[in-house]
XYZ file of C-alpha atoms in Angstrom:
605
model
C 0.600 -26.563 7.059
C 3.022 -29.364 7.805
C 5.806 -28.868 5.325
C 9.262 -28.734 6.836
C 10.880 -25.299 6.498
C 13.152 -25.060 3.498
C 15.974 -22.664 2.755
C 14.687 -20.118 0.323
C 16.779 -19.943 -2.826
C 16.231 -16.295 -3.580
C 18.013 -14.432 -6.327
C 21.001 -12.403 -5.134
C 19.386 -9.284 -6.549
C 16.299 -9.934 -4.436
C 18.189 -9.258 -1.204
C 20.697 -6.711 -2.520
C 21.630 -4.029 -0.029
C 21.086 -0.510 -1.252
C 23.006 1.698 1.149
C 22.703 5.046 -0.594
C 19.817 7.498 -0.579
C 17.283 6.285 -3.155
C 13.809 7.100 -4.342
C 12.239 3.643 -4.387
C 14.137 2.038 -7.247
C 13.269 -1.560 -6.331
C 11.606 -3.834 -8.866
C 9.247 -6.548 -7.622
C 10.403 -10.059 -8.546
C 6.749 -11.071 -9.018
C 4.575 -7.948 -9.304
C 0.832 -7.881 -8.782
C -1.738 -5.765 -10.613
C -1.534 -3.337 -7.653
C 2.251 -3.000 -7.402
C 2.546 0.108 -9.563
C -0.298 1.901 -7.799
C 1.349 1.200 -4.446
C 4.704 2.468 -5.674
C 3.151 5.585 -7.228
C 1.035 6.516 -4.204
C 2.312 9.490 -2.220
C 0.244 8.201 0.721
C -0.323 4.425 0.635
C -3.497 3.205 2.339
C -5.219 6.590 2.683
C -8.431 4.936 3.941
C -9.463 5.494 7.566
C -7.786 2.534 9.303
C -10.196 1.803 12.197
C -13.769 1.402 10.908
C -15.297 0.363 14.242
C -14.203 3.492 16.075
C -14.149 6.218 13.447
C -13.659 9.951 13.763
C -13.798 12.531 10.992
C -10.443 14.198 11.651
C -7.138 12.387 11.261
C -3.789 12.478 9.436
C -2.185 9.509 7.685
C 1.597 9.268 8.105
C 2.116 6.557 5.497
C 4.522 7.363 2.706
C 8.162 8.344 2.478
C 10.255 8.225 5.664
C 14.000 8.553 6.192
C 15.522 5.196 7.092
C 18.706 3.663 8.431
C 18.981 0.009 9.410
C 21.111 -3.073 9.725
C 23.269 -4.953 12.194
C 25.895 -2.190 12.239
C 23.473 0.650 12.992
C 22.938 1.798 16.573
C 21.015 -0.682 18.717
C 17.265 -0.083 18.341
C 16.240 -2.131 21.399
C 14.810 0.335 23.932
C 17.248 3.164 23.116
C 17.393 6.210 25.377
C 17.935 8.730 22.594
C 17.071 8.874 18.895
C 19.464 8.103 16.077
C 21.068 11.218 14.608
C 20.686 10.022 10.988
C 24.176 11.047 9.903
C 25.898 9.664 6.821
C 23.978 7.808 4.162
C 20.208 7.890 4.657
C 17.794 5.791 2.623
C 14.133 6.384 1.942
C 11.577 3.777 2.913
C 7.917 3.581 1.954
C 5.771 3.057 5.053
C 3.861 0.814 5.833
C 5.758 -1.821 3.843
C 8.375 -3.844 5.721
C 12.079 -3.429 4.798
C 12.149 -6.942 3.331
C 9.521 -6.067 0.712
C 9.936 -4.632 -2.769
C 7.248 -2.057 -2.001
C 9.339 -0.602 0.822
C 11.801 0.625 -1.777
C 14.832 -0.931 -0.080
C 14.203 -4.704 0.051
C 16.738 -5.693 2.708
C 16.782 -8.933 4.638
C 16.538 -9.063 8.450
C 17.805 -5.630 9.389
C 17.332 -6.255 13.148
C 17.891 -2.543 13.949
C 15.488 -0.285 12.066
C 15.309 3.494 12.449
C 12.613 5.606 10.806
C 12.280 9.407 10.717
C 9.754 11.848 9.315
C 8.476 15.342 10.070
C 4.964 16.775 10.111
C 3.105 19.892 11.153
C 0.087 19.790 13.417
C -2.908 21.168 11.480
C -4.033 24.546 12.793
C -7.538 23.157 13.306
C -6.094 20.834 15.975
C -5.232 23.718 18.294
C -5.866 22.875 21.958
C -6.416 19.209 21.039
C -4.703 16.119 22.382
C -2.787 14.352 19.590
C -2.681 10.536 19.563
C -0.316 8.580 17.331
C -1.467 5.114 16.292
C 0.683 2.243 15.069
C -1.431 -0.567 13.642
C 1.476 -3.077 13.676
C 5.245 -2.934 14.133
C 7.544 -5.943 14.576
C 8.641 -6.283 17.301
C 10.087 -3.847 19.879
C 9.117 -0.238 19.195
C 10.428 2.981 20.748
C 9.024 6.357 19.729
C 10.818 9.696 20.013
C 9.011 12.980 19.387
C 11.261 16.029 18.930
C 14.041 14.127 20.676
C 11.919 13.083 23.667
C 11.179 9.445 24.399
C 7.396 9.197 24.085
C 6.665 5.483 24.515
C 7.606 1.849 23.972
C 5.756 -1.280 22.894
C 6.528 -4.961 22.360
C 4.474 -7.038 19.926
C 4.263 -7.675 16.194
C 0.559 -8.178 15.457
C -1.352 -5.860 17.797
C -2.056 -2.139 17.498
C -0.864 0.468 19.992
C -1.063 4.222 20.568
C 0.694 7.038 22.416
C -0.507 10.476 23.468
C 2.281 12.706 22.115
C 0.759 16.079 23.007
C 3.351 17.010 25.685
C 6.188 16.661 23.176
C 4.743 18.706 20.302
C 5.762 22.215 19.282
C 4.340 24.825 16.939
C 5.473 24.280 13.368
C 7.654 21.342 12.390
C 7.700 18.199 14.556
C 10.001 15.226 14.033
C 9.206 11.602 14.793
C 11.892 8.948 15.146
C 10.779 5.325 15.444
C 13.228 2.645 16.560
C 12.123 -0.906 15.711
C 14.112 -3.934 16.850
C 13.349 -7.435 15.611
C 15.731 -10.373 15.971
C 13.262 -12.670 14.208
C 14.622 -15.448 16.395
C 11.324 -17.249 17.085
C 11.247 -16.316 20.753
C 8.321 -13.956 20.311
C 5.137 -14.583 18.306
C 6.199 -14.578 14.668
C 4.169 -17.220 12.801
C 5.513 -17.995 9.341
C 7.768 -14.933 9.659
C 10.027 -16.708 12.170
C 13.231 -18.717 11.701
C 11.317 -21.984 11.312
C 8.702 -20.403 9.059
C 8.706 -21.044 5.352
C 8.674 -17.565 3.922
C 10.309 -14.142 3.727
C 10.629 -12.372 7.068
C 8.588 -9.284 7.891
C 9.954 -6.817 10.403
C 9.592 -3.176 11.394
C 6.563 -1.051 10.494
C 4.141 -3.103 8.397
C 0.748 -1.477 8.955
C -0.549 2.088 8.896
C 0.838 4.891 11.089
C -1.549 7.771 11.749
C -2.390 10.775 13.926
C -5.696 11.709 15.474
C -6.816 14.799 17.434
C -9.078 14.404 20.480
C -10.243 16.554 23.362
C -8.997 16.050 26.914
C -12.009 13.816 27.481
C -12.393 11.262 24.716
C -13.560 7.734 23.909
C -10.587 5.391 24.171
C -12.143 2.077 23.113
C -15.434 0.213 22.905
C -16.506 -3.394 23.418
C -19.565 -4.775 21.634
C -21.278 -8.110 22.274
C -24.495 -9.184 20.526
C -26.963 -10.918 22.862
C -29.503 -12.621 20.627
C -31.276 -14.462 23.431
C -32.328 -11.154 24.976
C -32.527 -9.142 21.708
C -29.956 -6.585 22.763
C -26.384 -5.394 22.277
C -24.076 -5.357 25.277
C -21.849 -2.280 25.176
C -18.873 -1.035 27.168
C -17.261 2.340 26.481
C -13.937 3.229 28.082
C -12.981 6.885 28.129
C -10.210 9.212 29.174
C -11.904 11.770 31.397
C -15.368 11.641 32.889
C -18.644 12.349 31.156
C -22.014 10.951 30.119
C -22.028 8.377 27.315
C -24.869 8.117 24.821
C -25.116 5.258 22.312
C -27.553 5.159 19.399
C -28.138 2.097 17.211
C -29.239 2.792 13.650
C -30.736 0.804 10.793
C -29.740 3.083 7.939
C -31.122 6.477 8.956
C -33.719 4.973 11.305
C -32.918 5.002 15.026
C -33.408 1.539 16.539
C -32.621 2.329 20.164
C -30.734 4.658 22.470
C -29.124 4.246 25.888
C -26.935 6.186 28.301
C -24.163 5.108 30.636
C -20.953 6.108 32.382
C -17.310 5.306 31.675
C -16.379 1.630 31.913
C -19.849 0.363 32.828
C -21.605 -2.260 30.720
C -25.001 -1.243 29.396
C -27.483 -2.555 26.844
C -29.063 -1.321 23.618
C -32.369 -3.125 22.954
C -32.568 -4.454 19.381
C -36.190 -5.465 18.809
C -36.666 -8.187 16.183
C -32.975 -8.037 15.265
C -31.837 -8.502 11.695
C -29.296 -11.269 11.984
C -25.778 -11.236 10.526
C -24.709 -14.304 8.523
C -22.756 -15.010 5.330
C -26.079 -15.273 3.491
C -27.209 -11.863 4.778
C -24.389 -9.892 6.417
C -26.559 -7.114 7.806
C -24.731 -4.487 9.856
C -26.285 -1.921 12.160
C -24.638 1.474 12.492
C -23.692 2.736 15.927
C -23.045 6.300 17.077
C -21.439 6.911 20.469
C -20.960 10.334 22.023
C -19.262 11.522 25.208
C -20.586 14.697 26.829
C -18.883 17.011 29.287
C -20.549 17.964 32.560
C -21.849 21.161 30.934
C -23.609 19.119 28.257
C -21.205 19.949 25.409
C -19.982 17.121 23.218
C -16.415 16.082 24.056
C -16.163 13.267 21.522
C -18.228 11.376 18.999
C -17.367 8.199 17.111
C -19.088 6.044 14.524
C -19.089 2.255 14.612
C -21.135 -0.737 13.505
C -22.156 -4.162 14.788
C -23.708 -7.411 13.621
C -26.278 -9.395 15.558
C -25.167 -13.015 15.498
C -24.134 -15.733 17.890
C -22.157 -18.940 17.640
C -22.275 -21.857 20.035
C -22.203 -25.620 20.068
C -25.411 -27.610 19.989
C -26.860 -30.915 18.902
C -28.296 -31.462 15.427
C -29.927 -34.868 15.183
C -27.769 -35.946 18.108
C -24.505 -34.700 16.522
C -22.441 -31.949 18.151
C -22.116 -29.081 15.692
C -21.381 -25.330 15.682
C -24.599 -23.351 15.384
C -24.777 -19.899 13.827
C -27.875 -18.061 15.062
C -29.215 -21.418 16.204
C -28.689 -23.232 12.894
C -25.954 -25.494 11.567
C -24.095 -24.144 8.546
C -21.161 -26.082 7.161
C -18.113 -23.857 7.542
C -16.364 -24.261 4.207
C -13.368 -22.071 3.634
C -9.825 -21.379 2.591
C -6.595 -21.283 4.536
C -5.543 -17.674 4.006
C -1.927 -16.849 4.807
C -2.084 -13.250 3.654
C 1.335 -13.115 1.978
C 2.122 -10.912 -1.024
C 5.016 -11.165 -3.482
C 5.487 -7.378 -3.425
C 4.481 -6.482 0.143
C 5.228 -9.684 2.154
C 2.698 -9.423 5.043
C 1.223 -6.160 3.763
C -1.198 -6.052 0.850
C -0.106 -3.448 -1.709
C -3.361 -1.442 -1.603
C -6.844 -1.386 -0.085
C -8.198 -2.815 -3.336
C -5.742 -5.712 -3.052
C -6.631 -6.276 0.602
C -10.288 -6.555 -0.347
C -9.578 -8.683 -3.423
C -8.752 -11.917 -1.578
C -11.884 -11.594 0.551
C -14.113 -10.807 -2.412
C -12.673 -13.690 -4.444
C -13.285 -16.101 -1.566
C -16.873 -14.916 -1.332
C -17.401 -15.055 -5.107
C -16.057 -18.618 -5.224
C -18.807 -19.803 -2.877
C -16.863 -20.155 0.370
C -18.210 -18.829 3.655
C -15.034 -18.947 5.788
C -11.493 -17.608 5.886
C -8.993 -19.131 8.254
C -6.514 -16.308 8.815
C -3.392 -18.376 9.254
C -0.446 -17.419 11.464
C -0.927 -13.642 11.129
C -3.358 -10.815 11.681
C -4.535 -8.210 9.199
C -5.366 -4.503 9.354
C -8.739 -3.679 10.833
C -10.063 -2.959 7.364
C -9.623 -6.624 6.401
C -12.076 -7.622 9.119
C -14.361 -4.749 8.099
C -14.599 -6.213 4.606
C -15.206 -9.701 6.016
C -17.962 -8.218 8.212
C -19.486 -6.273 5.328
C -19.244 -8.934 2.605
C -20.223 -11.795 4.911
C -17.453 -14.286 5.616
C -16.700 -16.164 8.801
C -13.143 -15.732 10.092
C -11.096 -18.141 12.141
C -8.267 -16.124 13.652
C -4.993 -17.922 14.371
C -2.519 -16.761 16.968
C 0.945 -16.435 15.325
C 3.231 -19.107 16.763
C 6.388 -18.783 18.773
C 9.018 -21.348 17.808
C 11.189 -21.814 20.911
C 8.563 -22.062 23.625
C 10.731 -24.287 25.816
C 13.659 -21.843 26.011
C 13.597 -19.069 28.605
C 10.003 -20.034 29.289
C 9.383 -17.217 31.780
C 9.971 -14.696 28.976
C 8.802 -16.429 25.792
C 5.565 -17.791 27.182
C 4.734 -14.459 28.806
C 5.210 -12.739 25.411
C 2.850 -15.231 23.788
C 0.110 -14.816 26.388
C 0.337 -11.015 26.322
C 0.074 -10.758 22.551
C -2.716 -13.342 22.377
C -4.837 -11.180 24.672
C -3.984 -8.031 22.703
C -4.977 -9.644 19.398
C -8.280 -10.799 20.859
C -8.949 -7.283 22.149
C -8.162 -5.759 18.738
C -10.678 -7.927 16.882
C -13.289 -8.582 19.553
C -15.974 -6.422 17.938
C -15.954 -7.978 14.458
C -18.995 -10.232 13.907
C -17.072 -12.167 11.241
C -14.598 -13.530 13.804
C -16.234 -16.675 15.173
C -13.316 -18.871 16.305
C -9.949 -18.286 18.009
C -7.091 -20.693 17.248
C -4.330 -20.400 19.878
C -2.088 -23.133 18.417
C -1.568 -24.845 15.068
C -0.045 -28.310 14.548
C 1.778 -28.167 17.896
C 3.982 -25.282 16.684
C 5.258 -23.526 19.786
C 2.602 -25.358 21.779
C 2.696 -25.210 25.566
C 0.086 -25.427 28.294
C -2.512 -25.840 25.528
C -5.314 -27.110 27.738
C -5.080 -24.173 30.143
C -4.651 -21.592 27.376
C -7.677 -23.014 25.550
C -9.698 -22.705 28.745
C -8.442 -19.149 29.305
C -9.377 -18.058 25.763
C -12.841 -19.547 26.210
C -13.254 -17.766 29.525
C -11.941 -14.430 28.233
C -14.294 -14.528 25.239
C -17.194 -16.838 25.950
C -19.062 -15.500 22.910
C -16.897 -17.402 20.409
C -15.644 -20.919 19.841
C -12.065 -22.007 20.492
C -9.957 -24.511 18.572
C -7.078 -25.104 20.975
C -4.618 -26.988 18.727
C -5.756 -27.147 15.115
C -4.256 -30.158 13.372
C -2.940 -31.723 16.588
C -2.206 -34.887 14.577
C 0.721 -33.092 12.892
C 3.949 -32.071 14.596
C 7.362 -30.701 13.602
C 10.125 -33.250 14.035
C 12.245 -31.065 16.331
C 9.859 -31.119 19.287
C 7.593 -33.418 21.246
C 3.949 -33.098 20.270
C 1.573 -31.626 22.806
C -1.262 -33.378 20.967
C -4.989 -33.055 21.458
C -5.729 -30.921 24.540
C -9.106 -32.661 24.855
C -10.983 -29.435 25.522
C -12.215 -26.452 23.560
C -14.987 -26.613 20.992
C -13.401 -28.580 18.124
C -11.612 -31.850 17.633
C -9.502 -30.882 14.648
C -7.203 -32.852 12.351
C -5.301 -31.834 9.211
C -5.316 -34.407 6.420
C -3.365 -33.959 3.193
C -4.705 -34.542 0.643
C -7.680 -35.963 2.528
C -10.432 -35.482 3.373
C -10.878 -39.034 4.707
C -9.265 -39.531 8.096
C -10.849 -36.320 9.406
C -11.980 -36.041 13.012
C -15.362 -37.235 14.137
C -17.495 -35.318 16.648
C -17.499 -35.954 20.369
C -20.075 -35.244 23.055
C -18.753 -31.724 23.716
C -16.687 -30.975 20.600
C -17.567 -30.563 16.930
C -15.503 -32.203 14.191
C -13.281 -29.988 12.090
C -10.997 -30.637 9.136
C -8.797 -27.614 9.781
C -6.701 -28.159 6.647
C -6.988 -30.483 3.660
C -6.340 -30.499 -0.082
C -3.160 -28.649 -0.965
C -3.192 -29.910 -4.574
C -0.793 -27.944 -6.744
C -0.669 -26.666 -10.291
C 2.378 -25.103 -11.943
C 1.552 -21.890 -13.797
C 4.492 -20.700 -15.833
C 5.542 -17.035 -15.342
C 3.435 -16.731 -12.188
C 5.600 -18.603 -9.665
C 8.100 -17.436 -7.066
C 11.701 -18.034 -8.247
C 12.483 -20.995 -5.963
C 11.948 -24.751 -6.103
C 8.143 -25.059 -6.013
C 6.139 -27.796 -4.305
C 2.728 -28.996 -3.101
C 1.195 -32.043 -1.389
C 0.068 -33.435 -4.738
C -0.291 -32.119 -8.271
C -2.559 -31.995 -11.271
C -1.295 -31.109 -14.755
C -4.102 -28.829 -15.969
C -6.721 -26.394 -14.755
C -9.506 -28.777 -15.790
C -7.925 -31.747 -13.980
C -7.353 -29.674 -10.835
C -10.976 -28.572 -10.908
C -12.156 -32.156 -11.323
C -10.009 -33.166 -8.351
C -11.414 -30.354 -6.223
C -15.028 -31.223 -7.071
C -14.353 -34.824 -6.092
C -12.791 -33.714 -2.773
C -15.882 -31.630 -2.030
C -18.128 -34.577 -2.836
C -16.179 -36.507 -0.201
C -16.494 -33.612 2.271
C -20.255 -33.769 1.775
C -20.241 -37.471 2.623
C -18.261 -36.801 5.795
C -20.627 -33.997 6.764
C -23.766 -36.087 6.275
C -22.645 -39.419 7.670
C -19.589 -38.798 9.891
C -20.582 -35.537 11.574
C -17.988 -33.215 9.985
C -18.837 -29.526 10.494
C -15.823 -27.586 9.151
C -13.615 -28.089 6.068
C -10.792 -25.664 5.193
C -9.029 -26.122 1.873
C -5.363 -25.208 1.442
C -5.156 -22.478 0.226
C -6.273 -19.071 -1.089
C -3.105 -18.317 -3.065
C 0.261 -19.832 -3.816
C 2.781 -18.611 -1.241
C 6.424 -18.414 -2.309
C 7.516 -22.055 -2.776
C 3.995 -23.459 -2.356
C 1.945 -23.806 -5.537
C -1.247 -25.210 -4.003
C -3.280 -22.020 -4.105
C -6.656 -21.514 -5.728
C -4.980 -18.380 -7.120
C -1.399 -17.816 -8.213
C 0.787 -15.864 -5.789
C 0.424 -12.685 -7.865
C -3.376 -13.151 -7.914
C -3.257 -12.995 -11.734
C -4.510 -16.501 -12.557
C -7.471 -18.473 -11.221
C -6.029 -21.976 -11.161
C -9.383 -23.734 -11.200
C -12.623 -23.170 -13.085
C -14.143 -20.842 -10.528
C -17.729 -21.269 -11.698
C -17.477 -25.012 -11.016
C -15.773 -24.395 -7.667
C -18.550 -22.015 -6.691
C -21.252 -24.441 -7.794
C -19.946 -27.362 -5.742
C -19.187 -25.175 -2.710
C -22.694 -23.752 -2.689
C -24.243 -27.169 -3.255
C -22.418 -28.741 -0.289
C -23.222 -25.794 2.006
C -26.863 -26.003 0.926
C -26.898 -29.683 1.907
C -25.826 -28.674 5.414
C -28.963 -26.529 5.776
C -31.071 -29.636 5.182
C -29.590 -31.299 8.276
C -31.328 -28.789 10.557
C -34.608 -30.055 12.013
């Protein structure tokens, strides 16, 4: 979105510092229907966090941790020893960031964040390797286990793991996590940076969990549907040698089986594949096992995959994106994934699913995940319910300062994010840059993304016609798969297709409606306004009628309306920020969305 950042006029209570030991006494300024459940949960997000590589045995570490943080606490940037946690110690609810009400402390930009908790290794894990997983921590992380430095990581939006077996003892074990986040815009930070519009998010903000494995185990998998040859391309990377067996399943029926070795690509034939699409999001199950040289099973994981492809092609001479060989208008919502109680973290699994389910129920077939990533379970629900996902790369903001460091950080995290979400059939487009924010070397990065993942489309600089006033615009890179403009309110003025690029309206709409008692306590704004729910619905229906005209007669292939929910000062959501009020007549929204998408089917020969 193109709005200039504004200083948030938050209530003084909202950022009050609570320095004493507390038991989660914070009150959400704008609670959601899930706030109480999140606050009452002894273990938030108890669901298995990695659906595409799932084991039966694991231990969730979400919940109450000891916490000390702030500018005056010991430096948390790559420390050599853990904090001693003397003096006043607070309690923080993991995995909610310190800035959130759900964390229980609600402090602004701590910079130095120290977390501590103890656990006992289950007796059933005897003689096992123990892996600790962090699904997201902003930004520099250092882990200590029983006083020993066990690992470090830099990145805010990618997952990472450490084998902590050498540091464990019988009985009680103590973890100390040091997280350091300047939030200075010199690492990928999206809307959470200093030029972003909204509340910061730092420290631990996704699930922390433990998992036992044998000495030989499956480390990761890579899945690529190959519709042309009716097969699934598979790569399994392991720690330790052994024979790999993969079985594809349709319910309880075995579809195919294949064997391979560590790191080698192999294929599972999928005869007459059932295709994945928003209209029929069919998922095959996948079971992968790793056997020792004596034939015993060292590891076994469950996964799933969808058979679909996306590529550019010509439809009546017009360049368009084709899903499984057919053009489908991609009609979706800009989804920023912010929460009034959890900031970047949804309060519960039910809440995480809610936005996706609402989008589906309202007749859309696309989510543009804007300037952030989500937990793996978000993409699982998109895969299962049947929604396309465009995945943005969170922007850096000072790309021209210390370029050797900042640009390296961006490239590293971009690759890590792509690796994290490579296997999800819902993800069909990567968006490295948005509206020139933090844009550098866009043409080459677009080419690199396309080369690294040739199975998806790439939108190099979505909304290249917009640019913040503090930097020179990079503009249209001229390559990639989309020529993409953002038009508010629009939609006229949208891009038209080229010989090798489809036309996309990456953002449009943004029409606001004030809903008393459901707005963030700041000065609220939008690109335009309507006074009532009925008038806003009328306006939306008219905008979609115009989108249909552009699709039929100007070659438009993608239209993304701003936005799923209000976000802090912005009141241009289809839902209020607390998800309590549908701001339009959803049955009419669904009807026009489905009608326009149906018209796109008729364009196929």
